[in-house]
PDB file of C-alpha atoms in Angstrom:
ATOM      1  CA  MET A   1      59.023-101.724-161.805  1.00  0.00           C
ATOM      2  CA  MET A   2      56.094-101.043-159.452  1.00  0.00           C
ATOM      3  CA  ASN A   3      54.538-103.918-157.537  1.00  0.00           C
ATOM      4  CA  GLU A   4      50.783-104.310-157.339  1.00  0.00           C
ATOM      5  CA  ASP A   5      50.546-102.578-153.950  1.00  0.00           C
ATOM      6  CA  SER A   6      52.293 -99.444-155.256  1.00  0.00           C
ATOM      7  CA  LYS A   7      50.179 -99.083-158.417  1.00  0.00           C
ATOM      8  CA  TYR A   8      46.969 -97.154-158.911  1.00  0.00           C
ATOM      9  CA  ILE A   9      44.913 -96.828-162.086  1.00  0.00           C
ATOM     10  CA  CYS A  10      43.696 -93.290-162.726  1.00  0.00           C
ATOM     11  CA  ARG A  11      40.707 -92.867-164.999  1.00  0.00           C
ATOM     12  CA  CYS A  12      40.039 -89.514-166.603  1.00  0.00           C
ATOM     13  CA  PRO A  13      36.534 -88.279-165.711  1.00  0.00           C
ATOM     14  CA  VAL A  14      36.303 -86.435-169.037  1.00  0.00           C
ATOM     15  CA  CYS A  15      37.591 -88.759-171.761  1.00  0.00           C
ATOM     16  CA  GLY A  16      37.820 -92.067-169.870  1.00  0.00           C
ATOM     17  CA  HIS A  17      41.532 -92.604-170.593  1.00  0.00           C
ATOM     18  CA  CYS A  18      43.240 -94.824-167.971  1.00  0.00           C
ATOM     19  CA  ALA A  19      46.862 -94.775-166.857  1.00  0.00           C
ATOM     20  CA  GLU A  20      48.979 -96.398-164.168  1.00  0.00           C
ATOM     21  CA  VAL A  21      50.483 -94.076-161.538  1.00  0.00           C
ATOM     22  CA  ARG A  22      52.568 -94.499-158.396  1.00  0.00           C
ATOM     23  CA  LYS A  23      50.560 -95.194-155.255  1.00  0.00           C
ATOM     24  CA  TYR A  24      51.548 -93.979-151.768  1.00  0.00           C
ATOM     25  CA  PRO A  25      49.605 -95.942-149.113  1.00  0.00           C
ATOM     26  CA  SER A  26      51.418 -94.072-146.315  1.00  0.00           C
ATOM     27  CA  VAL A  27      53.637 -91.036-145.796  1.00  0.00           C
ATOM     28  CA  ASN A  28      55.901 -90.435-142.805  1.00  0.00           C
ATOM     29  CA  ALA A  29      56.593 -86.734-142.332  1.00  0.00           C
ATOM     30  CA  SER A  30      59.903 -87.357-140.539  1.00  0.00           C
ATOM     31  CA  SER A  31      61.481 -89.819-142.959  1.00  0.00           C
ATOM     32  CA  GLU A  32      59.785 -88.599-146.173  1.00  0.00           C
ATOM     33  CA  PRO A  33      59.789 -84.776-145.998  1.00  0.00           C
ATOM     34  CA  ASP A  34      59.710 -84.513-149.798  1.00  0.00           C
ATOM     35  CA  LEU A  35      56.374 -86.360-149.885  1.00  0.00           C
ATOM     36  CA  ARG A  36      55.037 -84.061-147.159  1.00  0.00           C
ATOM     37  CA  LEU A  37      55.787 -81.058-149.379  1.00  0.00           C
ATOM     38  CA  LYS A  38      54.085 -82.732-152.343  1.00  0.00           C
ATOM     39  CA  ILE A  39      50.945 -83.246-150.263  1.00  0.00           C
ATOM     40  CA  LEU A  40      50.938 -79.605-149.236  1.00  0.00           C
ATOM     41  CA  ASP A  41      51.348 -78.309-152.783  1.00  0.00           C
ATOM     42  CA  GLY A  42      48.861 -80.856-154.131  1.00  0.00           C
ATOM     43  CA  SER A  43      51.251 -82.568-156.533  1.00  0.00           C
ATOM     44  CA  LEU A  44      51.526 -85.998-154.873  1.00  0.00           C
ATOM     45  CA  LEU A  45      48.126 -87.216-156.049  1.00  0.00           C
ATOM     46  CA  ARG A  46      47.576 -84.820-158.947  1.00  0.00           C
ATOM     47  CA  TRP A  47      47.327 -86.441-162.361  1.00  0.00           C
ATOM     48  CA  VAL A  48      47.090 -84.811-165.778  1.00  0.00           C
ATOM     49  CA  CYS A  49      45.419 -86.977-168.401  1.00  0.00           C
ATOM     50  CA  PRO A  50      47.867 -87.489-171.278  1.00  0.00           C
ATOM     51  CA  SER A  51      44.930 -87.829-173.676  1.00  0.00           C
ATOM     52  CA  CYS A  52      42.883 -84.679-173.048  1.00  0.00           C
ATOM     53  CA  GLY A  53      44.867 -82.680-170.470  1.00  0.00           C
ATOM     54  CA  GLU A  54      42.216 -82.841-167.727  1.00  0.00           C
ATOM     55  CA  THR A  55      43.641 -82.504-164.209  1.00  0.00           C
ATOM     56  CA  THR A  56      42.288 -84.855-161.567  1.00  0.00           C
ATOM     57  CA  TYR A  57      43.431 -86.531-158.354  1.00  0.00           C
ATOM     58  CA  ALA A  58      44.075 -90.155-157.523  1.00  0.00           C
ATOM     59  CA  GLU A  59      41.609 -91.418-154.915  1.00  0.00           C
ATOM     60  CA  TYR A  60      42.842 -94.123-152.562  1.00  0.00           C
ATOM     61  CA  PRO A  61      43.437 -94.405-148.791  1.00  0.00           C
ATOM     62  CA  LEU A  62      46.613 -92.740-147.548  1.00  0.00           C
ATOM     63  CA  LEU A  63      47.805 -92.668-143.944  1.00  0.00           C
ATOM     64  CA  TYR A  64      49.846 -89.589-143.007  1.00  0.00           C
ATOM     65  CA  HIS A  65      51.983 -89.916-139.876  1.00  0.00           C
ATOM     66  CA  ASP A  66      53.928 -87.162-138.128  1.00  0.00           C
ATOM     67  CA  PRO A  67      55.727 -88.913-135.228  1.00  0.00           C
ATOM     68  CA  GLY A  68      57.479 -85.725-134.120  1.00  0.00           C
ATOM     69  CA  ARG A  69      54.234 -83.798-133.602  1.00  0.00           C
ATOM     70  CA  LYS A  70      52.270 -86.942-132.684  1.00  0.00           C
ATOM     71  CA  PHE A  71      49.406 -86.911-135.108  1.00  0.00           C
ATOM     72  CA  MET A  72      48.011 -89.201-137.791  1.00  0.00           C
ATOM     73  CA  ILE A  73      45.570 -88.346-140.542  1.00  0.00           C
ATOM     74  CA  TRP A  74      43.931 -90.994-142.657  1.00  0.00           C
ATOM     75  CA  MET A  75      42.718 -89.804-146.020  1.00  0.00           C
ATOM     76  CA  VAL A  76      39.866 -92.131-146.977  1.00  0.00           C
ATOM     77  CA  PRO A  77      37.809 -91.217-150.047  1.00  0.00           C
ATOM     78  CA  TYR A  78      34.148 -92.092-149.618  1.00  0.00           C
ATOM     79  CA  SER A  79      34.482 -94.511-152.516  1.00  0.00           C
ATOM     80  CA  ALA A  80      37.232 -96.440-150.714  1.00  0.00           C
ATOM     81  CA  TYR A  81      35.848 -96.627-147.170  1.00  0.00           C
ATOM     82  CA  ASP A  82      37.102 -99.589-145.130  1.00  0.00           C
ATOM     83  CA  PRO A  83      35.387-100.428-141.794  1.00  0.00           C
ATOM     84  CA  ASN A  84      38.696-101.824-140.505  1.00  0.00           C
ATOM     85  CA  ILE A  85      39.903 -98.240-140.206  1.00  0.00           C
ATOM     86  CA  GLU A  86      37.632 -97.713-137.213  1.00  0.00           C
ATOM     87  CA  GLU A  87      39.074-100.743-135.429  1.00  0.00           C
ATOM     88  CA  TYR A  88      42.626 -99.661-136.209  1.00  0.00           C
ATOM     89  CA  GLY A  89      41.860 -96.175-134.911  1.00  0.00           C
ATOM     90  CA  LEU A  90      40.726 -97.516-131.550  1.00  0.00           C
ATOM     91  CA  LYS A  91      43.892 -99.609-131.368  1.00  0.00           C
ATOM     92  CA  VAL A  92      46.043 -96.531-132.038  1.00  0.00           C
ATOM     93  CA  ALA A  93      44.153 -94.644-129.321  1.00  0.00           C
ATOM     94  CA  ARG A  94      44.966 -97.386-126.802  1.00  0.00           C
ATOM     95  CA  LEU A  95      48.627 -97.707-127.772  1.00  0.00           C
ATOM     96  CA  LEU A  96      49.314 -93.995-128.409  1.00  0.00           C
ATOM     97  CA  PRO A  97      46.923 -92.044-126.161  1.00  0.00           C
ATOM     98  CA  ASP A  98      48.841 -88.785-126.653  1.00  0.00           C
ATOM     99  CA  TYR A  99      48.308 -88.864-130.437  1.00  0.00           C
ATOM    100  CA  THR A 100      45.724 -86.846-132.343  1.00  0.00           C
ATOM    101  CA  CYS A 101      44.021 -88.906-135.056  1.00  0.00           C
ATOM    102  CA  ARG A 102      41.774 -87.540-137.781  1.00  0.00           C
ATOM    103  CA  LYS A 103      40.059 -88.757-140.950  1.00  0.00           C
ATOM    104  CA  VAL A 104      39.506 -86.739-144.134  1.00  0.00           C
ATOM    105  CA  ASP A 105      38.088 -87.574-147.564  1.00  0.00           C
ATOM    106  CA  ASN A 106      40.419 -85.757-149.982  1.00  0.00           C
ATOM    107  CA  VAL A 107      43.936 -84.400-150.358  1.00  0.00           C
ATOM    108  CA  LEU A 108      42.879 -80.766-149.866  1.00  0.00           C
ATOM    109  CA  ARG A 109      41.449 -81.602-146.461  1.00  0.00           C
ATOM    110  CA  LEU A 110      44.570 -83.640-145.684  1.00  0.00           C
ATOM    111  CA  ALA A 111      46.813 -80.661-146.411  1.00  0.00           C
ATOM    112  CA  GLU A 112      44.516 -78.457-144.331  1.00  0.00           C
ATOM    113  CA  LYS A 113      44.791 -80.696-141.249  1.00  0.00           C
ATOM    114  CA  ILE A 114      48.555 -81.037-141.613  1.00  0.00           C
ATOM    115  CA  GLN A 115      49.001 -77.269-141.570  1.00  0.00           C
ATOM    116  CA  ILE A 116      46.672 -76.851-138.587  1.00  0.00           C
ATOM    117  CA  PHE A 117      48.470 -79.424-136.461  1.00  0.00           C
ATOM    118  CA  GLU A 118      51.942 -78.297-137.505  1.00  0.00           C
ATOM    119  CA  GLN A 119      51.072 -74.853-136.120  1.00  0.00           C
ATOM    120  CA  GLY A 120      49.913 -76.386-132.842  1.00  0.00           C
ATOM    121  CA  ALA A 121      46.375 -75.153-133.434  1.00  0.00           C
ATOM    122  CA  SER A 122      43.109 -76.890-132.552  1.00  0.00           C
ATOM    123  CA  ASP A 123      41.270 -78.144-135.620  1.00  0.00           C
ATOM    124  CA  VAL A 124      38.021 -78.124-133.638  1.00  0.00           C
ATOM    125  CA  ALA A 125      38.504 -74.420-132.852  1.00  0.00           C
ATOM    126  CA  VAL A 126      39.461 -73.737-136.491  1.00  0.00           C
ATOM    127  CA  GLU A 127      36.309 -75.479-137.767  1.00  0.00           C
ATOM    128  CA  LEU A 128      34.215 -73.586-135.236  1.00  0.00           C
ATOM    129  CA  SER A 129      35.881 -70.333-136.334  1.00  0.00           C
ATOM    130  CA  GLU A 130      34.952 -71.131-139.939  1.00  0.00           C
ATOM    131  CA  TYR A 131      31.364 -71.749-138.830  1.00  0.00           C
ATOM    132  CA  VAL A 132      31.224 -68.390-137.048  1.00  0.00           C
ATOM    133  CA  PHE A 133      32.733 -66.666-140.085  1.00  0.00           C
ATOM    134  CA  ARG A 134      30.140 -68.293-142.388  1.00  0.00           C
ATOM    135  CA  GLN A 135      27.316 -67.002-140.220  1.00  0.00           C
ATOM    136  CA  GLU A 136      28.693 -63.474-139.891  1.00  0.00           C
ATOM    137  CA  SER A 137      29.931 -62.953-143.466  1.00  0.00           C
ATOM    138  CA  GLY A 138      27.280 -64.771-145.472  1.00  0.00           C
ATOM    139  CA  ALA A 139      30.031 -66.138-147.725  1.00  0.00           C
ATOM    140  CA  SER A 140      29.232 -69.369-149.552  1.00  0.00           C
ATOM    141  CA  GLY A 141      31.291 -72.158-151.096  1.00  0.00           C
ATOM    142  CA  ASN A 142      33.769 -74.717-149.817  1.00  0.00           C
ATOM    143  CA  PHE A 143      35.699 -73.316-146.860  1.00  0.00           C
ATOM    144  CA  PHE A 144      39.339 -74.197-146.235  1.00  0.00           C
ATOM    145  CA  PHE A 145      41.826 -73.230-143.560  1.00  0.00           C
ATOM    146  CA  HIS A 146      44.492 -71.123-145.270  1.00  0.00           C
ATOM    147  CA  GLY A 147      46.867 -70.248-142.457  1.00  0.00           C
ATOM    148  CA  ILE A 148      47.284 -69.256-138.834  1.00  0.00           C
ATOM    149  CA  ARG A 149      50.007 -67.375-136.981  1.00  0.00           C
ATOM    150  CA  PHE A 150      50.770 -67.293-133.274  1.00  0.00           C
ATOM    151  CA  ASP A 151      52.920 -64.831-131.373  1.00  0.00           C
ATOM    152  CA  GLY A 152      53.625 -65.203-127.689  1.00  0.00           C
ATOM    153  CA  GLY A 153      51.143 -68.058-127.510  1.00  0.00           C
ATOM    154  CA  LEU A 154      48.301 -65.911-128.847  1.00  0.00           C
ATOM    155  CA  CYS A 155      46.611 -66.158-132.216  1.00  0.00           C
ATOM    156  CA  ARG A 156      47.576 -63.085-134.235  1.00  0.00           C
ATOM    157  CA  GLU A 157      46.327 -64.042-137.684  1.00  0.00           C
ATOM    158  CA  LEU A 158      43.794 -66.472-139.159  1.00  0.00           C
ATOM    159  CA  ARG A 159      43.156 -66.839-142.881  1.00  0.00           C
ATOM    160  CA  ILE A 160      40.405 -68.749-144.670  1.00  0.00           C
ATOM    161  CA  SER A 161      39.955 -69.458-148.358  1.00  0.00           C
ATOM    162  CA  VAL A 162      36.597 -70.075-150.013  1.00  0.00           C
ATOM    163  CA  VAL A 163      36.273 -72.005-153.266  1.00  0.00           C
ATOM    164  CA  LYS A 164      33.275 -70.681-155.167  1.00  0.00           C
ATOM    165  CA  ALA A 165      30.883 -72.673-157.346  1.00  0.00           C
ATOM    166  CA  ASP A 166      32.635 -71.435-160.502  1.00  0.00           C
ATOM    167  CA  GLY A 167      36.026 -72.638-159.206  1.00  0.00           C
ATOM    168  CA  GLY A 168      37.270 -69.189-158.222  1.00  0.00           C
ATOM    169  CA  HIS A 169      38.947 -68.520-154.882  1.00  0.00           C
ATOM    170  CA  GLU A 170      38.345 -65.799-152.336  1.00  0.00           C
ATOM    171  CA  TYR A 171      40.655 -65.211-149.372  1.00  0.00           C
ATOM    172  CA  TYR A 172      39.661 -63.689-146.066  1.00  0.00           C
ATOM    173  CA  ASN A 173      41.556 -62.483-143.020  1.00  0.00           C
ATOM    174  CA  VAL A 174      39.443 -63.485-140.039  1.00  0.00           C
ATOM    175  CA  SER A 175      39.686 -61.720-136.703  1.00  0.00           C
ATOM    176  CA  PRO A 176      42.088 -63.774-134.534  1.00  0.00           C
ATOM    177  CA  GLU A 177      39.822 -63.071-131.579  1.00  0.00           C
ATOM    178  CA  ILE A 178      37.276 -65.415-133.173  1.00  0.00           C
ATOM    179  CA  TYR A 179      39.748 -68.304-132.942  1.00  0.00           C
ATOM    180  CA  THR A 180      40.681 -67.380-129.354  1.00  0.00           C
ATOM    181  CA  ASP A 181      36.994 -67.280-128.368  1.00  0.00           C
ATOM    182  CA  CYS A 182      36.373 -70.611-130.095  1.00  0.00           C
ATOM    183  CA  VAL A 183      39.246 -72.234-128.197  1.00  0.00           C
ATOM    184  CA  ALA A 184      37.601 -71.113-124.951  1.00  0.00           C
ATOM    185  CA  ILE A 185      34.222 -72.478-126.094  1.00  0.00           C
ATOM    186  CA  VAL A 186      35.766 -75.843-126.940  1.00  0.00           C
ATOM    187  CA  GLU A 187      37.559 -76.022-123.598  1.00  0.00           C
ATOM    188  CA  ARG A 188      34.302 -75.333-121.725  1.00  0.00           C
ATOM    189  CA  ASN A 189      32.354 -77.991-123.621  1.00  0.00           C
ATOM    190  CA  PRO A 190      33.586 -81.586-123.178  1.00  0.00           C
ATOM    191  CA  ASP A 191      31.133 -82.703-125.863  1.00  0.00           C
ATOM    192  CA  MET A 192      33.248 -80.845-128.410  1.00  0.00           C
ATOM    193  CA  LYS A 193      36.266 -83.021-127.665  1.00  0.00           C
ATOM    194  CA  PRO A 194      36.599 -85.654-130.431  1.00  0.00           C
ATOM    195  CA  GLY A 195      36.432 -89.253-129.289  1.00  0.00           C
ATOM    196  CA  PRO A 196      39.170 -91.875-129.746  1.00  0.00           C
ATOM    197  CA  GLY A 197      40.287 -93.137-133.121  1.00  0.00           C
ATOM    198  CA  PHE A 198      40.179 -91.501-136.530  1.00  0.00           C
ATOM    199  CA  VAL A 199      37.490 -88.845-136.210  1.00  0.00           C
ATOM    200  CA  ARG A 200      36.233 -86.720-139.100  1.00  0.00           C
ATOM    201  CA  VAL A 201      36.231 -83.184-137.651  1.00  0.00           C
ATOM    202  CA  ASP A 202      34.632 -80.981-140.296  1.00  0.00           C
ATOM    203  CA  TYR A 203      31.707 -78.619-140.807  1.00  0.00           C
ATOM    204  CA  SER A 204      29.137 -81.416-140.443  1.00  0.00           C
ATOM    205  CA  TRP A 205      30.778 -82.572-137.212  1.00  0.00           C
ATOM    206  CA  ILE A 206      30.673 -79.040-135.800  1.00  0.00           C
ATOM    207  CA  MET A 207      27.023 -78.693-136.787  1.00  0.00           C
ATOM    208  CA  SER A 208      26.189 -81.940-134.974  1.00  0.00           C
ATOM    209  CA  LYS A 209      27.741 -80.540-131.797  1.00  0.00           C
ATOM    210  CA  LEU A 210      25.814 -77.266-132.026  1.00  0.00           C
ATOM    211  CA  LYS A 211      22.361 -78.849-132.227  1.00  0.00           C
TER     212      LYS A 211
END
């Protein structure tokens, strides 16, 4: 039997059918590795409407914590924003100054950040690399980090996926030199270092730093 804090009501955006599902307010990567995998494959919050078969995602705040790699990511849908998150983020920054803290608005972005930080990459440099790729390729759609590989401390491979307006995906291998150059740019520009607390580092954030 689920208690009230572990329940979430999903409502189908197509037919309006509602159903109760399990809620996960937090996930610890060290003690709950199975939940980590479900975030990465998208299944943890995925819900299929039993009435019409529409696939959608539960939308509620979820705090992801990886104590081994020292990062936290708070997934906060725009519809569930809580101003207390900002205060908590500043508290975490004071108590755990060596932690990286980020904020995202959906599970796809959560999975993206997890993979970036697990590889020891800079999400600021990744976002800047995506910006450079957008400008040079002319590709359009929603851009997502798809993978990065290091060898001998150097970036050897960077992959980006683009979700098109019709829902289709395109995958691109981006020159690893772009990421390496972006790391150098970030290191030379203190203004591109995110502040304390849970910061939303995304395309809009990068654009604000390039003005």
